[in-house]
Coordinates of C-alpha atoms and ligand atoms in Angstrom, one line a residue:
Chain Q
X1 CA 132.8 213.8 126.2
X2 CA 129.7 212.2 127.7
X3 CA 129.3 212.3 131.4
X4 CA 130.6 209.4 133.5
X5 CA 128.0 207.0 134.6
X6 CA 129.0 207.4 138.2
X7 CA 130.8 210.5 139.6
X8 CA 131.6 210.7 143.3
X9 CA 133.2 213.8 144.7
X10 CA 134.7 214.1 148.2
X11 CA 131.9 212.0 149.5
X12 CA 131.7 211.4 153.2
X13 CA 129.1 209.7 155.3
X14 CA 129.0 209.4 159.1
X15 CA 126.5 208.0 161.5
X16 CA 125.5 208.8 165.0
X17 CA 126.0 211.8 167.3
X18 CA 129.2 213.8 167.5
X19 CA 130.6 212.1 170.6
X20 CA 130.5 208.6 169.1
X21 CA 130.5 209.3 165.4
X22 CA 131.2 206.4 163.1
X23 CA 132.7 207.4 159.8
X24 CA 131.7 205.0 157.1
X25 CA 133.1 206.9 154.2
X26 CA 135.7 209.6 154.2
X27 CA 136.3 212.0 151.2
X28 CA 135.8 209.4 148.5
X29 CA 136.2 210.6 145.0
X30 CA 135.8 208.5 141.9
X31 CA 134.4 208.4 138.4
X32 CA 133.2 205.3 136.4
X33 CA 132.8 205.4 132.7
X34 CA 129.7 204.0 131.1
X35 CA 129.8 200.3 130.1
X36 CA 132.5 199.3 132.6
X37 CA 132.3 196.8 135.5
X38 CA 134.0 198.2 138.6
X39 CA 134.6 196.0 141.6
X40 CA 134.3 197.5 145.0
X41 CA 136.5 195.6 147.4
X42 CA 137.4 196.0 151.0
X43 CA 137.2 194.2 154.4
X44 CA 134.0 194.1 156.5
X45 CA 132.9 197.5 157.6
X46 CA 135.0 199.3 154.9
X47 CA 132.0 201.3 153.7
X48 CA 131.1 199.3 150.6
X49 CA 127.4 199.0 151.4
X50 CA 127.2 202.6 152.5
X51 CA 128.5 203.8 149.2
X52 CA 126.2 201.5 147.3
X53 CA 123.2 202.8 149.3
X54 CA 124.1 206.4 148.7
X55 CA 124.3 205.8 144.9
X56 CA 121.0 203.9 145.2
X57 CA 119.4 207.0 146.9
X58 CA 118.7 205.0 150.0
X59 CA 121.0 207.1 152.1
X60 CA 122.0 210.8 152.0
X61 CA 125.7 211.8 152.0
X62 CA 126.8 213.7 155.0
X63 CA 129.0 215.8 152.8
X64 CA 130.2 215.8 149.2
X65 CA 128.2 214.7 146.3
X66 CA 127.4 211.8 144.0
X67 CA 125.9 211.9 140.5
X68 CA 124.6 209.3 138.0
X69 CA 125.0 210.5 134.4
X70 CA 125.2 214.0 135.8
X71 CA 122.1 213.7 138.0
X72 CA 122.6 214.4 141.7
X73 CA 121.5 211.4 143.9
X74 CA 119.9 213.8 146.4
X75 CA 118.3 216.5 144.4
X76 CA 117.3 214.4 141.4
X77 CA 116.7 211.2 143.3
X78 CA 113.8 210.1 141.1
X79 CA 115.8 210.3 137.9
X80 CA 118.6 208.5 139.6
X81 CA 116.2 205.7 140.6
X82 CA 115.2 205.3 137.0
X83 CA 118.8 205.1 136.0
X84 CA 120.1 202.6 138.6
X85 CA 118.9 199.3 140.1
X86 CA 120.3 197.9 143.3
X87 CA 120.5 194.3 144.3
X88 CA 121.5 193.4 147.9
X89 CA 122.5 189.9 148.7
X90 CA 120.5 187.8 151.1
X91 CA 117.3 186.1 151.7
X92 CA 115.1 189.1 152.8
X93 CA 113.4 191.7 150.7
X94 CA 110.8 189.5 149.0
X95 CA 107.2 188.8 149.8
X96 CA 107.3 185.2 151.1
X97 CA 103.6 184.5 150.5
X98 CA 103.6 185.6 146.9
X99 CA 104.9 183.6 144.0
X100 CA 108.2 184.4 142.4
X101 CA 106.4 185.7 139.4
X102 CA 104.1 188.0 141.4
X103 CA 107.1 189.3 143.3
X104 CA 108.8 190.2 140.1
X105 CA 105.7 191.8 138.7
X106 CA 105.1 193.9 141.8
X107 CA 108.6 195.1 142.2
X108 CA 108.7 195.8 138.4
X109 CA 105.6 198.0 138.9
X110 CA 107.3 199.8 141.8
X111 CA 110.3 200.5 139.6
X112 CA 108.1 202.0 136.9
X113 CA 107.8 199.1 134.4
X114 CA 104.6 199.4 132.4
X115 CA 102.1 196.6 132.6
X116 CA 102.4 195.7 128.9
X117 CA 106.2 195.7 129.1
X118 CA 106.1 193.6 132.3
X119 CA 104.0 190.9 130.5
X120 CA 106.8 190.4 128.1
X121 CA 109.8 190.9 130.4
X122 CA 108.6 188.8 133.4
X123 CA 108.7 185.4 131.7
X124 CA 111.8 186.4 129.8
X125 CA 113.7 187.3 133.0
X126 CA 112.4 184.3 134.9
X127 CA 113.8 182.1 132.1
X128 CA 117.1 184.0 132.1
X129 CA 117.7 183.4 135.8
X130 CA 116.5 179.8 135.7
X131 CA 113.3 180.3 137.7
X132 CA 110.8 179.6 135.0
X133 CA 109.8 176.3 136.4
X134 CA 109.3 177.5 140.0
X135 CA 107.8 180.9 139.1
X136 CA 104.4 179.8 140.3
X137 CA 105.6 178.7 143.7
X138 CA 105.5 180.9 146.8
X139 CA 108.8 182.5 147.6
X140 CA 108.8 181.0 151.1
X141 CA 109.4 177.6 149.5
X142 CA 112.5 178.8 147.6
X143 CA 116.0 177.9 148.4
X144 CA 118.6 180.6 149.2
X145 CA 119.9 180.6 145.7
X146 CA 116.5 180.8 144.1
X147 CA 115.7 183.9 146.2
X148 CA 119.0 185.4 145.2
X149 CA 118.2 184.8 141.6
X150 CA 114.8 186.4 142.0
X151 CA 116.6 189.4 143.5
X152 CA 118.7 189.6 140.5
X153 CA 115.7 189.4 138.1
X154 CA 114.1 192.2 140.1
X155 CA 117.2 194.3 139.6
X156 CA 117.2 193.7 135.9
X157 CA 113.6 194.3 135.2
X158 CA 113.6 198.1 134.9
X159 CA 116.4 197.8 132.3
X160 CA 118.7 200.0 134.3
X161 CA 121.7 201.8 132.8
X162 CA 123.6 201.3 136.1
X163 CA 123.5 198.2 138.2
X164 CA 124.6 198.4 141.8
X165 CA 125.3 194.8 143.0
X166 CA 126.1 194.3 146.7
X167 CA 127.3 190.7 147.1
X168 CA 125.1 189.3 144.4
X169 CA 126.6 185.8 144.3
X170 CA 126.0 185.1 148.0
X171 CA 124.2 181.8 148.3
X172 CA 124.6 180.8 144.7
X173 CA 126.2 177.4 143.7
X174 CA 129.2 177.6 141.4
X175 CA 127.2 177.1 138.2
X176 CA 124.6 179.6 139.2
X177 CA 127.3 182.1 140.2
X178 CA 128.8 181.6 136.8
X179 CA 125.4 182.1 135.1
X180 CA 125.1 185.4 137.0
X181 CA 128.5 186.5 135.9
X182 CA 127.5 185.8 132.3
X183 CA 124.4 187.9 132.8
X184 CA 126.4 190.8 134.2
X185 CA 128.9 190.5 131.4
X186 CA 126.0 190.5 128.8
X187 CA 124.6 193.6 130.5
X188 CA 128.0 195.3 130.3
X189 CA 128.2 194.5 126.6
X190 CA 124.8 196.3 126.3
X191 CA 126.4 199.4 127.8
X192 CA 125.2 198.9 131.3
X193 CA 127.6 200.2 134.0
X194 CA 128.1 197.9 137.0
X195 CA 129.4 198.6 140.5
X196 CA 130.0 195.2 142.0
X197 CA 130.7 194.5 145.6
X198 CA 131.8 191.0 146.4
X199 CA 133.9 189.0 148.8
X200 CA 134.3 186.4 146.1
X201 CA 137.4 187.3 144.3
X202 CA 136.5 185.0 141.5
X203 CA 133.6 187.3 140.6
X204 CA 136.0 190.2 140.5
X205 CA 138.6 188.4 138.5
X206 CA 136.2 187.2 135.9
X207 CA 134.2 190.4 135.6
X208 CA 135.9 193.6 136.7
X209 CA 137.6 196.0 134.4
X210 CA 138.7 198.0 137.4
X211 CA 139.1 197.5 141.1
X212 CA 138.4 200.0 143.8
X213 CA 139.6 199.2 147.3
X214 CA 138.0 200.8 150.3
X215 CA 139.5 200.5 153.7
X216 CA 138.0 202.1 156.8
X217 CA 136.0 204.5 154.6
X218 CA 138.8 205.7 152.5
X219 CA 139.5 204.8 148.9
X220 CA 143.0 203.4 149.0
X221 CA 143.3 201.9 145.5
X222 CA 141.7 202.6 142.2
X223 CA 143.3 200.9 139.2
X224 CA 142.7 198.5 136.3
X225 CA 142.3 194.9 137.3
X226 CA 145.5 193.8 135.5
X227 CA 147.4 196.5 137.3
X228 CA 146.0 195.5 140.6
X229 CA 147.0 191.9 140.1
X230 CA 150.5 193.0 139.3
X231 CA 150.7 194.7 142.7
X232 CA 151.2 191.2 144.1
X233 CA 154.6 191.4 142.5
X234 CA 154.3 188.2 140.4
X235 CA 151.9 186.6 138.0
X236 CA 152.1 182.9 138.7
X237 CA 153.3 180.3 141.1
X238 CA 154.8 177.1 139.8
X239 CA 154.8 174.2 142.1
X240 CA 157.2 171.4 141.0
X241 CA 157.3 167.9 142.5
X242 CA 159.9 165.2 141.8
X243 CA 161.5 161.9 142.9
X244 CA 165.0 161.3 144.1
X245 CA 167.5 164.0 145.0
X246 CA 166.1 167.5 144.7
X247 CA 167.7 169.8 142.1
X248 CA 170.6 171.9 143.3
X249 CA 169.5 175.5 143.0
X250 CA 172.0 178.2 142.0
X251 CA 172.6 180.8 144.7
X252 CA 171.4 183.5 142.4
X253 CA 168.2 182.6 140.5
X254 CA 167.7 184.0 137.0
X255 CA 166.0 187.3 136.6
X256 CA 162.2 187.1 136.9
X257 CA 162.1 183.8 138.9
X258 CA 162.0 183.6 142.7
X259 CA 162.0 180.7 145.1
X260 CA 158.9 180.8 147.3
X261 CA 159.2 177.5 149.1
X262 CA 161.4 174.5 149.3
X263 CA 162.8 172.4 148.2
X264 CA 161.2 170.2 150.9
X265 CA 161.9 166.5 151.0
X266 CA 159.4 163.9 152.2
X267 CA 159.7 160.2 151.6
X268 CA 162.0 160.4 148.7
X269 CA 159.8 163.0 147.1
X270 CA 160.7 166.7 146.9
X271 CA 158.7 169.8 146.2
X272 CA 159.4 173.4 145.5
X273 CA 157.5 176.5 144.5
X274 CA 158.8 179.2 142.2
X275 CA 157.3 182.6 141.6
X276 CA 157.3 184.0 138.1
X277 CA 157.2 187.7 137.7
X278 CA 156.1 187.7 134.1
X279 CA 155.8 184.9 131.5
X280 CA 158.3 184.8 128.6
X281 CA 160.1 182.1 126.7
X282 CA 163.2 182.8 128.8
X283 CA 161.3 181.7 131.9
X284 CA 160.9 178.2 130.4
X285 CA 164.6 178.1 129.5
X286 CA 165.6 179.2 133.0
X287 CA 163.4 176.6 134.6
X288 CA 164.8 173.7 132.6
X289 CA 168.3 174.9 133.6
X290 CA 167.2 175.0 137.3
X291 CA 165.6 171.6 137.1
X292 CA 168.2 169.9 134.9
X293 CA 169.0 166.4 136.0
X294 CA 166.1 166.1 138.5
X295 CA 163.3 163.7 138.1
X296 CA 160.2 165.8 137.8
X297 CA 156.8 164.1 138.2
X298 CA 154.4 167.0 138.4
X299 CA 154.3 170.7 137.5
X300 CA 151.3 172.8 138.7
X301 CA 150.9 176.4 137.5
X302 CA 148.7 178.7 139.4
X303 CA 147.9 182.2 138.1
X304 CA 148.0 184.7 141.0
X305 CA 144.6 185.5 142.1
X306 CA 143.2 188.7 143.4
X307 CA 143.4 187.1 146.8
X308 CA 147.1 187.5 146.9
X309 CA 147.0 191.1 145.7
X310 CA 144.2 191.9 148.0
X311 CA 145.9 190.3 151.0
X312 CA 149.1 192.2 150.3
X313 CA 147.4 195.5 149.8
X314 CA 145.3 195.3 153.0
X315 CA 148.3 194.0 154.9
X316 CA 150.1 197.2 153.8
X317 CA 152.9 195.4 152.1
X318 CA 152.9 197.8 149.2
Chain E
X1 CA 96.1 194.6 144.8
X2 CA 97.7 191.2 144.4
X3 CA 99.8 191.6 147.6
X4 CA 96.6 191.3 149.6
X5 CA 95.4 187.8 149.1
X6 CA 92.3 186.0 150.4
X7 CA 93.4 184.8 153.8
X8 CA 91.6 182.8 156.5
X9 CA 91.9 185.9 158.8
X10 CA 90.0 187.8 156.2
X11 CA 87.0 185.5 156.7
X12 CA 87.4 185.7 160.4
X13 CA 87.2 189.5 160.4
X14 CA 84.6 189.8 157.6
X15 CA 82.2 187.1 158.5
X16 CA 82.7 185.5 161.9
X17 CA 83.5 188.5 164.0
X18 CA 80.5 190.6 162.9
X19 CA 78.2 187.6 163.2
X20 CA 79.3 186.8 166.7
X21 CA 79.1 190.4 167.8
X22 CA 75.6 190.7 166.5
X23 CA 74.5 187.5 168.1
X24 CA 75.9 188.7 171.4
X25 CA 74.0 192.0 171.2
X26 CA 70.8 190.3 170.2
X27 CA 70.9 187.7 173.0
X28 CA 71.9 190.2 175.6
X29 CA 69.5 192.9 174.7
X30 CA 66.6 191.2 172.9
X31 CA 65.0 192.5 169.7
X32 CA 66.0 196.1 169.1
X33 CA 63.8 198.7 167.6
X34 CA 64.3 200.8 164.4
X35 CA 67.1 203.3 165.4
X36 CA 68.6 200.9 167.9
X37 CA 68.9 198.2 165.2
X38 CA 70.6 200.7 162.9
X39 CA 73.0 201.7 165.7
X40 CA 73.9 198.1 166.5
X41 CA 74.3 197.1 162.9
X42 CA 76.5 200.1 162.0
X43 CA 78.6 199.7 165.2
X44 CA 79.3 196.1 164.4
X45 CA 79.9 196.9 160.8
X46 CA 82.5 199.6 161.6
X47 CA 84.1 197.6 164.4
X48 CA 84.6 194.6 162.2
X49 CA 85.8 196.7 159.3
X50 CA 88.3 198.6 161.5
X51 CA 89.5 195.7 163.4
X52 CA 90.2 193.6 160.3
X53 CA 91.3 196.1 157.8
X54 CA 92.3 199.5 159.1
X55 CA 94.5 197.9 161.8
X56 CA 95.8 195.4 159.2
X57 CA 96.5 198.2 156.9
X58 CA 98.3 200.0 159.7
X59 CA 100.7 197.0 159.8
X60 CA 101.7 197.3 156.2
X61 CA 104.9 199.2 156.6
X62 CA 105.9 197.3 159.7
X63 CA 105.5 194.1 157.7
X64 CA 107.5 195.5 154.8
X65 CA 110.3 196.4 157.2
X66 CA 110.2 192.9 158.8
X67 CA 110.6 191.1 155.6
X68 CA 113.0 193.6 154.2
X69 CA 111.1 195.1 151.3
X70 CA 111.2 198.6 152.6
X71 CA 114.1 199.5 150.4
X72 CA 112.3 198.7 147.2
X73 CA 109.4 200.6 148.6
X74 CA 111.4 203.8 149.4
X75 CA 113.3 203.8 146.1
X76 CA 110.5 203.0 143.8
X77 CA 109.9 205.3 140.9
X78 CA 106.4 205.7 142.0
X79 CA 105.6 207.7 145.1
X80 CA 105.9 205.4 148.1
X81 CA 103.0 207.3 149.7
X82 CA 100.8 206.6 146.8
X83 CA 101.7 202.9 146.7
X84 CA 101.1 202.7 150.4
X85 CA 97.6 204.3 150.0
X86 CA 96.9 202.0 147.2
X87 CA 97.8 199.0 149.3
X88 CA 95.7 200.3 152.3
X89 CA 92.7 200.9 150.0
X90 CA 93.2 197.6 148.3
X91 CA 93.4 195.9 151.7
X92 CA 90.1 197.5 152.8
X93 CA 87.7 197.4 150.0
X94 CA 87.0 193.7 149.7
X95 CA 86.7 193.2 153.5
X96 CA 84.4 196.2 153.7
X97 CA 82.1 194.7 151.2
X98 CA 82.2 191.3 152.8
X99 CA 81.5 192.8 156.2
X100 CA 78.6 194.8 154.9
X101 CA 77.0 191.7 153.3
X102 CA 77.5 189.7 156.5
X103 CA 75.9 192.3 158.6
X104 CA 72.9 192.8 156.2
X105 CA 72.3 189.0 156.0
X106 CA 72.6 188.6 159.8
X107 CA 70.1 191.4 160.4
X108 CA 67.6 189.6 158.1
X109 CA 68.3 186.3 159.8
X110 CA 67.8 187.9 163.2
X111 CA 64.5 189.2 161.9
X112 CA 65.6 192.8 162.3
X113 CA 66.3 194.0 158.8
X114 CA 67.4 197.6 158.9
X115 CA 65.4 199.8 156.6
X116 CA 67.5 202.5 155.2
X117 CA 65.4 205.6 154.5
X118 CA 68.1 207.5 152.6
X119 CA 70.1 204.7 150.8
X120 CA 72.0 207.3 148.6
X121 CA 73.4 209.0 151.7
X122 CA 74.0 205.7 153.4
X123 CA 76.3 204.6 150.6
X124 CA 78.0 208.0 150.7
X125 CA 78.6 207.4 154.4
X126 CA 80.0 203.9 153.7
X127 CA 82.4 205.2 151.1
X128 CA 83.5 208.1 153.4
X129 CA 84.1 205.5 156.2
X130 CA 86.3 203.5 153.9
X131 CA 88.2 206.5 152.7
X132 CA 88.8 207.8 156.1
X133 CA 89.7 204.3 157.3
X134 CA 92.3 204.3 154.5
X135 CA 93.7 207.6 155.5
X136 CA 93.9 206.6 159.1
X137 CA 95.5 203.3 158.1
X138 CA 98.3 205.0 156.2
X139 CA 98.8 207.4 159.2
X140 CA 99.0 204.6 161.7
X141 CA 101.2 202.7 159.3
X142 CA 103.9 205.4 159.5
X143 CA 103.4 206.0 163.2
X144 CA 103.8 202.4 164.0
X145 CA 106.9 202.2 162.0
X146 CA 108.4 205.1 163.8
X147 CA 108.1 203.5 167.2
X148 CA 109.7 200.2 168.2
X149 CA 106.5 199.3 170.0
X150 CA 104.3 199.5 166.9
X151 CA 102.9 196.0 167.4
X152 CA 102.1 196.4 171.0
X153 CA 100.7 199.9 170.5
X154 CA 98.5 198.7 167.7
X155 CA 96.8 196.0 169.8
X156 CA 96.6 198.2 172.9
X157 CA 94.9 201.0 171.0
X158 CA 92.2 199.2 169.1
X159 CA 89.6 198.8 171.9
X160 CA 90.1 202.3 173.5
X161 CA 89.4 203.7 170.0
X162 CA 86.2 201.7 169.8
X163 CA 85.2 202.9 173.2
X164 CA 86.0 206.5 172.5
X165 CA 84.0 206.3 169.3
X166 CA 81.0 205.2 171.4
X167 CA 80.7 201.9 169.5
X168 CA 80.7 199.7 172.6
X169 CA 79.2 202.0 175.2
X170 CA 77.6 205.3 174.6
X171 CA 80.2 208.1 175.1
X172 CA 78.0 209.7 177.8
X173 CA 79.3 207.0 180.1
X174 CA 82.8 208.5 179.9
X175 CA 84.1 211.2 182.2
X176 CA 83.9 214.5 180.4
X177 CA 87.7 214.8 180.8
X178 CA 88.3 212.2 178.1
X179 CA 85.1 212.4 176.1
X180 CA 86.5 215.0 173.8
X181 CA 89.1 212.5 172.6
X182 CA 86.2 210.8 170.7
X183 CA 86.0 213.9 168.5
X184 CA 89.2 212.8 166.8
X185 CA 88.0 209.3 166.0
X186 CA 86.3 209.4 162.6
X187 CA 84.5 206.2 163.4
X188 CA 82.2 208.1 165.7
X189 CA 81.1 210.5 163.0
X190 CA 80.9 207.6 160.5
X191 CA 78.4 205.8 162.8
X192 CA 76.5 209.0 163.5
X193 CA 76.0 209.7 159.9
X194 CA 75.1 206.2 158.9
X195 CA 72.5 205.9 161.6
X196 CA 71.0 209.3 160.7
X197 CA 71.0 208.3 157.0
X198 CA 69.2 205.1 157.8
X199 CA 66.6 207.1 159.7
X200 CA 66.1 209.4 156.7
X201 CA 67.6 212.5 158.4
X202 CA 71.2 212.6 157.3
X203 CA 73.3 214.5 159.8
X204 CA 75.5 216.5 157.5
X205 CA 77.6 218.0 160.3
X206 CA 78.7 214.4 161.1
X207 CA 79.6 213.9 157.5
X208 CA 81.5 217.1 157.4
X209 CA 83.5 216.1 160.5
X210 CA 84.1 212.7 159.0
X211 CA 85.5 214.5 155.9
X212 CA 87.5 216.9 157.9
X213 CA 89.1 214.2 160.0
X214 CA 90.0 212.3 156.9
X215 CA 91.9 215.3 155.6
X216 CA 93.6 215.7 159.0
X217 CA 94.6 212.0 159.0
X218 CA 95.9 212.4 155.4
X219 CA 98.0 215.4 156.2
X220 CA 99.4 213.8 159.3
X221 CA 100.1 210.7 157.3
X222 CA 102.1 212.7 154.8
X223 CA 104.0 214.4 157.6
X224 CA 104.9 211.3 159.4
X225 CA 105.9 209.6 156.2
X226 CA 108.3 212.4 155.6
X227 CA 109.7 211.7 159.0
X228 CA 110.3 208.1 158.1
X229 CA 112.0 209.2 154.9
X230 CA 114.2 211.5 157.0
X231 CA 115.0 208.7 159.5
X232 CA 115.8 206.3 156.7
X233 CA 118.0 208.5 154.6
X234 CA 119.5 211.0 157.0
X235 CA 120.0 209.1 160.2
X236 CA 120.2 205.7 158.5
X237 CA 118.4 204.1 161.4
X238 CA 115.8 202.3 159.3
X239 CA 117.0 199.1 158.0
X240 CA 116.9 199.4 154.2
X241 CA 118.1 196.6 152.1
Ligands
LIG1 N1 122.9 202.8 160.0 C1 124.1 202.8 160.5 N2 124.3 203.3 161.7 C2 125.5 203.3 162.3 N3 126.6 202.8 161.7 C3 126.5 202.3 160.5 C4 125.2 202.3 159.8 N4 125.4 201.7 158.6 C5 126.7 201.4 158.5 N5 127.4 201.8 159.7 C6 128.8 201.6 159.9 O1 129.5 202.1 158.8 C7 130.6 201.3 158.5 C8 130.6 200.8 157.1 O2 129.6 199.9 157.0 P1 129.2 199.2 155.6 O3 128.0 198.4 155.8 O4 129.2 200.2 154.5 O5 130.4 198.2 155.4 P2 130.7 197.1 154.3 O6 132.0 197.5 153.6 O7 129.5 197.0 153.4 O8 131.0 195.8 155.1 P3 130.6 194.3 154.8 O9 131.7 193.7 154.0 O10 130.5 193.7 156.2 O11 129.3 194.3 154.1 C9 130.6 200.2 159.6 O12 131.5 200.6 160.6 C10 129.2 200.2 160.1 O13 129.2 199.8 161.4
LIG2 MG1 128.2 195.3 153.0

């Protein structure tokens, strides 16, 4: 057995003096296997950034421990810094008066990238994040998204084995966000372990193998993505619209199908929403029975997003 | 280092300021004689150098914090202290050269070229002044970051330091009660050594004090940098990332 990429044991972190102590993390324990993408979710102030910073050696734990490939983030900070890169979302953290290329070179140097290697990596990475054309411009002239992409290139340049991403898609347009997701996936396929914090559930849905949910400093969920989605209780919502009289629904709907809304009638049109617990050929058969005789004009199927699951978990519905 | 780019301010500190200072002295006091000229030239040289670079260098960390690059700095694989020293040194060498050239040219133009009797020791003195300036720059850097009033403190302190070093008015004019403070300003010893070297009688005790103070600054810089590290990682009060 190789050591997990990230191991956290009974980790706590508090801020401030005893009288008004703020607990940001409370007895968090987890382990992340190499080559997986783990999403760290939770409402504002849950402790996500605090955990990321501790793993990035920017903050000491108050108690408990954290290790990267077996190296303690406090005692072996330097080794840990070589192993992991951290990317914080936002527009700060760059030298505004230097060009994008010089920023990347300088931060690469800080992260221990050798000059020769940097020569090769810098243009490659600038190309990869789509900044090749503006690389010679000062960063102060960059848009939000360009700065964000530069941050990402900086995170990638030391070829880390662990990537700590704190809201990396903030400020990116949808196509750029998708490009980043591809880059993260590619890194994972190369064996890089990723801890991803994001409020964009799309990032999480597309990328994560596993979901961790923090709430007020405590780890309240830790499960595979598919499992987490199942927590919502259903996999899809089917919205049906039709003309004329709405279908007469049986009192007891068939197993695996629930009525979420409706039928509502407006101007000779009706609409209803059904929830499907799990797809199967029976579901289609049941649906055609339910809708028999009605004039259907539109069917819209929506897979349940993490939003639903997330909302339910944080509302304490489970 | 590439982070320190040619900047209009750089010309202001390296060319304009020393020129103006020299002109003022020459118009106010008339043509100085041998040692006086050396005194004036070194005072102007050191003041311009300190004002434009040591104090600029002292702002490095504060600037890093302002633009949010401190996190990169603190978690670099290379020692942050070393990178900081490199930056401070890089920030001071080019302006030091520029200022020296300006002062030399001005002295010739003002028909008062300083003849340096011990050029070798004079160069040693200049190098020592740059090194001790760098050490002080890194120390101030950390100190200014530790206090919220770094900016104000930095501008408030500059001229008192010049005064205490005896660069503006001879230290004998100060009350004895505060004169001793000048001992801790390496500028004072730098000037003393440079003047003595130009007269062909290098004052080695001044050079020794200059070196000693440099070590003191460096040790204090390392200590205060540790404190920053502590604040950042233990208390979490420094905004990182
Ligand atoms: N340096 C600090 N001093 C005092 N309290 C802090 C400090 N840093 C974080 N906290 C507190 O710790 C808690 C967790 O903060 P953290 O930034 O980790 O949350 P988060 O999950 O990243 O939130 P968000 O989604 O808003 O980014 C918050 O209550 C915050 O106020
Ligand atoms: Mg956060």
